[in-house]
Amino acid sequence: MAKSFLQKGQKGPLNHTMKARQRIVAGLSWDARETKVGLVGRVTGDSQHDLDINCYIYDQEKEFSDFVGSEVQDSIDQSETIYHSGDDQSGAGDGDDEYISAELAKLPQDIYGMVFIVEIRSQHSFQDVLTPFARIADGFNDENLLEIPITGEKAVNSNAFIMCAIQRKSDSPTGWQLHNISEFPDVSQIEDWGSYLSQFID
């Protein structure tokens, strides 16, 4: 039987393995677009499609407190328990092209929640990228806890995608809740990502 995952807007327990560091992985993968050749051999396509996965971190007051992204200066949070795999500008290869790990067992109590988003740095929208795909996985056994293809009508002109939120929840068996957000925001209306994404932490 195929495993069912949370659908857009749904919330549920984050059922990760309660062992060791309780590491979870927010992964992003995509495939490079094939280069096209024009009538006189001129290259008309761009094989470099630079996608990034980022994490916005919130404290117990649900205020933005830290950020983890692909740039070297942003690659690890202040507690050194949330960290980025490094920038991938091509999407070549199998598996996650970029990912962010969070060691939940070691997170300081003042880290209440995290929101994961995907952005395109190159001059493209998601319709220009082959098979963009996001997931939340159990770091212990690499089992997917959430799968989200970044597709659909709203992806056509979008270059940002709000993937999901993870936050502490006392009534969850693991102490953490997973929220599948799956929204394509109007970036032109967002002045400050940290403030904007706080609405997804409750």
Short mmCIF file of C-alpha atoms in Angstrom, two decimals:
data_model
loop_
_atom_site.label_atom_id
_atom_site.label_comp_id
_atom_site.label_asym_id
_atom_site.label_seq_id
_atom_site.Cartn_x
_atom_site.Cartn_y
_atom_site.Cartn_z
CA MET A 1 0.00 0.00 0.00
CA ALA A 2 1.33 3.43 -0.96
CA LYS A 3 2.15 5.67 1.98
CA SER A 4 -0.12 8.70 2.39
CA PHE A 5 1.32 12.11 3.20
CA LEU A 6 -0.16 15.32 4.56
CA GLN A 7 -1.89 17.33 1.83
CA LYS A 8 -1.70 21.10 1.36
CA GLY A 9 -2.86 22.90 4.50
CA GLN A 10 -2.90 19.77 6.66
CA LYS A 11 -1.10 19.40 9.99
CA GLY A 12 -0.09 16.26 11.83
CA PRO A 13 2.55 14.74 14.12
CA LEU A 14 6.12 14.69 12.82
CA ASN A 15 6.66 10.95 13.10
CA HIS A 16 10.45 10.84 13.03
CA THR A 17 12.62 8.20 14.70
CA MET A 18 13.09 9.03 18.37
CA LYS A 19 16.72 7.90 18.53
CA ALA A 20 20.15 9.50 18.73
CA ARG A 21 20.04 13.12 17.55
CA GLN A 22 16.57 12.76 16.04
CA ARG A 23 17.80 14.34 12.80
CA ILE A 24 15.27 15.32 10.16
CA VAL A 25 16.17 16.48 6.65
CA ALA A 26 14.41 19.06 4.49
CA GLY A 27 15.51 18.09 0.99
CA LEU A 28 15.23 19.79 -2.40
CA SER A 29 15.89 18.20 -5.77
CA TRP A 30 15.51 19.27 -9.36
CA ASP A 31 16.92 18.39 -12.77
CA ALA A 32 18.91 20.66 -15.03
CA ARG A 33 17.07 21.68 -18.15
CA GLU A 34 18.58 20.36 -21.37
CA THR A 35 20.32 23.00 -23.44
CA LYS A 36 18.52 23.83 -26.67
CA VAL A 37 20.31 24.60 -29.91
CA GLY A 38 18.99 27.14 -32.42
CA LEU A 39 18.96 27.02 -36.21
CA VAL A 40 22.56 28.16 -36.57
CA GLY A 41 23.89 26.23 -33.60
CA ARG A 42 23.25 29.06 -31.18
CA VAL A 43 22.46 28.07 -27.59
CA THR A 44 18.95 29.24 -26.74
CA GLY A 45 18.48 27.46 -23.42
CA ASP A 46 20.12 27.87 -20.00
CA SER A 47 21.11 24.67 -18.24
CA GLN A 48 21.92 26.47 -14.98
CA HIS A 49 18.85 26.71 -12.79
CA ASP A 50 19.86 27.77 -9.28
CA LEU A 51 17.30 26.73 -6.65
CA ASP A 52 17.87 27.15 -2.91
CA ILE A 53 16.23 25.72 0.18
CA ASN A 54 16.17 28.04 3.19
CA CYS A 55 15.02 27.80 6.80
CA TYR A 56 13.54 30.59 8.93
CA ILE A 57 13.73 29.92 12.66
CA TYR A 58 11.32 31.21 15.33
CA ASP A 59 11.53 31.49 19.11
CA GLN A 60 8.95 30.74 21.81
CA GLU A 61 7.39 34.15 21.27
CA LYS A 62 6.98 33.15 17.61
CA GLU A 63 9.38 35.89 16.57
CA PHE A 64 11.92 35.39 13.79
CA SER A 65 15.28 34.66 15.41
CA ASP A 66 17.67 33.01 12.93
CA PHE A 67 18.16 31.93 9.32
CA VAL A 68 19.90 29.02 7.57
CA GLY A 69 20.56 29.15 3.82
CA SER A 70 22.99 28.15 1.10
CA GLU A 71 25.45 31.02 1.49
CA VAL A 72 28.52 30.16 3.58
CA GLN A 73 27.78 32.82 6.20
CA ASP A 74 24.25 31.41 6.65
CA SER A 75 25.04 27.70 6.48
CA ILE A 76 24.54 26.95 10.19
CA ASP A 77 22.41 28.47 12.92
CA GLN A 78 23.67 29.92 16.20
CA SER A 79 22.97 26.70 18.10
CA GLU A 80 24.88 24.65 15.48
CA THR A 81 22.03 22.12 15.30
CA ILE A 82 20.45 23.31 12.02
CA TYR A 83 22.75 23.30 9.00
CA HIS A 84 22.78 23.48 5.21
CA SER A 85 24.44 21.04 2.81
CA GLY A 86 25.86 23.83 0.63
CA ASP A 87 24.87 25.63 -2.54
CA ASP A 88 24.09 23.59 -5.67
CA GLN A 89 23.59 25.71 -8.79
CA SER A 90 22.85 23.01 -11.36
CA GLY A 91 20.60 20.29 -9.95
CA ALA A 92 22.79 17.62 -11.49
CA GLY A 93 22.90 14.14 -9.98
CA ASP A 94 20.48 11.94 -8.07
CA GLY A 95 18.92 12.46 -4.66
CA ASP A 96 18.73 15.75 -2.79
CA ASP A 97 20.62 18.53 -4.54
CA GLU A 98 20.38 20.72 -1.44
CA TYR A 99 19.16 19.91 2.04
CA ILE A 100 18.92 21.33 5.53
CA SER A 101 19.38 19.08 8.56
CA ALA A 102 17.92 19.77 12.00
CA GLU A 103 18.96 17.72 15.04
CA LEU A 104 15.73 17.94 17.03
CA ALA A 105 17.06 16.22 20.16
CA LYS A 106 19.72 18.90 20.56
CA LEU A 107 17.69 21.98 19.65
CA PRO A 108 17.66 24.61 22.40
CA GLN A 109 14.24 25.08 23.98
CA ASP A 110 14.12 28.65 22.69
CA ILE A 111 13.83 27.30 19.13
CA TYR A 112 10.08 26.83 18.82
CA GLY A 113 9.56 26.38 15.09
CA MET A 114 11.02 26.41 11.59
CA VAL A 115 9.59 27.32 8.19
CA PHE A 116 11.24 25.93 5.05
CA ILE A 117 11.00 27.70 1.71
CA VAL A 118 12.41 27.21 -1.79
CA GLU A 119 13.61 30.12 -3.93
CA ILE A 120 15.02 30.36 -7.45
CA ARG A 121 18.04 32.64 -7.67
CA SER A 122 18.45 32.41 -11.43
CA GLN A 123 16.04 34.24 -13.71
CA HIS A 124 13.53 31.41 -13.95
CA SER A 125 10.18 30.29 -12.59
CA PHE A 126 9.31 26.77 -11.46
CA GLN A 127 7.83 25.96 -14.87
CA ASP A 128 11.35 26.33 -16.32
CA VAL A 129 12.77 23.69 -13.98
CA LEU A 130 12.46 19.95 -14.53
CA THR A 131 10.86 17.94 -11.70
CA PRO A 132 11.37 20.29 -8.72
CA PHE A 133 10.61 18.25 -5.61
CA ALA A 134 10.76 18.89 -1.87
CA ARG A 135 10.60 16.47 1.02
CA ILE A 136 10.94 16.06 4.76
CA ALA A 137 12.80 12.87 5.62
CA ASP A 138 13.81 10.95 8.72
CA GLY A 139 17.57 11.30 9.03
CA PHE A 140 17.82 7.93 10.80
CA ASN A 141 16.42 5.76 7.99
CA ASP A 142 15.90 8.26 5.12
CA GLU A 143 12.17 7.52 5.10
CA ASN A 144 10.11 10.35 3.63
CA LEU A 145 7.71 11.97 6.09
CA LEU A 146 6.41 14.50 3.54
CA GLU A 147 6.66 14.65 -0.26
CA ILE A 148 5.80 17.78 -2.26
CA PRO A 149 6.20 18.09 -6.05
CA ILE A 150 6.60 21.82 -6.75
CA THR A 151 4.20 21.94 -9.67
CA GLY A 152 0.76 23.16 -10.63
CA GLU A 153 -0.88 26.18 -12.21
CA LYS A 154 0.53 28.64 -9.67
CA ALA A 155 4.07 27.41 -10.26
CA VAL A 156 4.06 28.78 -13.80
CA ASN A 157 5.14 32.32 -12.92
CA SER A 158 6.45 31.73 -9.41
CA ASN A 159 10.03 31.73 -8.17
CA ALA A 160 9.32 31.11 -4.47
CA PHE A 161 7.54 28.27 -2.68
CA ILE A 162 6.66 28.00 1.00
CA MET A 163 7.20 24.33 1.66
CA CYS A 164 6.29 23.47 5.26
CA ALA A 165 6.61 24.33 8.93
CA ILE A 166 7.82 22.24 11.85
CA GLN A 167 7.07 23.35 15.39
CA ARG A 168 6.91 22.07 18.92
CA LYS A 169 3.56 20.57 19.91
CA SER A 170 2.96 19.10 23.36
CA ASP A 171 0.14 16.79 22.23
CA SER A 172 2.24 15.20 19.46
CA PRO A 173 3.77 11.78 20.31
CA THR A 174 7.17 13.09 19.24
CA GLY A 175 6.71 16.61 20.58
CA TRP A 176 6.74 18.08 17.06
CA GLN A 177 4.08 18.97 14.49
CA LEU A 178 4.46 19.02 10.68
CA HIS A 179 2.44 21.46 8.57
CA ASN A 180 2.29 21.05 4.78
CA ILE A 181 1.95 24.68 3.58
CA SER A 182 2.62 24.34 -0.18
CA GLU A 183 1.97 27.97 -1.14
CA PHE A 184 3.37 30.13 -3.94
CA PRO A 185 3.51 33.65 -2.43
CA ASP A 186 3.49 36.93 -4.34
CA VAL A 187 7.10 37.92 -3.68
CA SER A 188 6.44 41.53 -4.74
CA GLN A 189 4.21 41.91 -1.67
CA ILE A 190 6.77 40.58 0.82
CA GLU A 191 9.02 43.19 2.42
CA ASP A 192 10.48 40.95 5.12
CA TRP A 193 10.45 37.15 4.87
CA GLY A 194 11.03 36.66 8.59
CA SER A 195 7.91 38.62 9.52
CA TYR A 196 5.81 37.25 6.66
CA LEU A 197 6.46 33.59 7.47
CA SER A 198 5.64 34.01 11.16
CA GLN A 199 1.96 33.54 10.25
CA PHE A 200 2.67 29.83 9.77
CA ILE A 201 3.87 29.39 13.36
CA ASP A 202 0.93 29.00 15.76
#
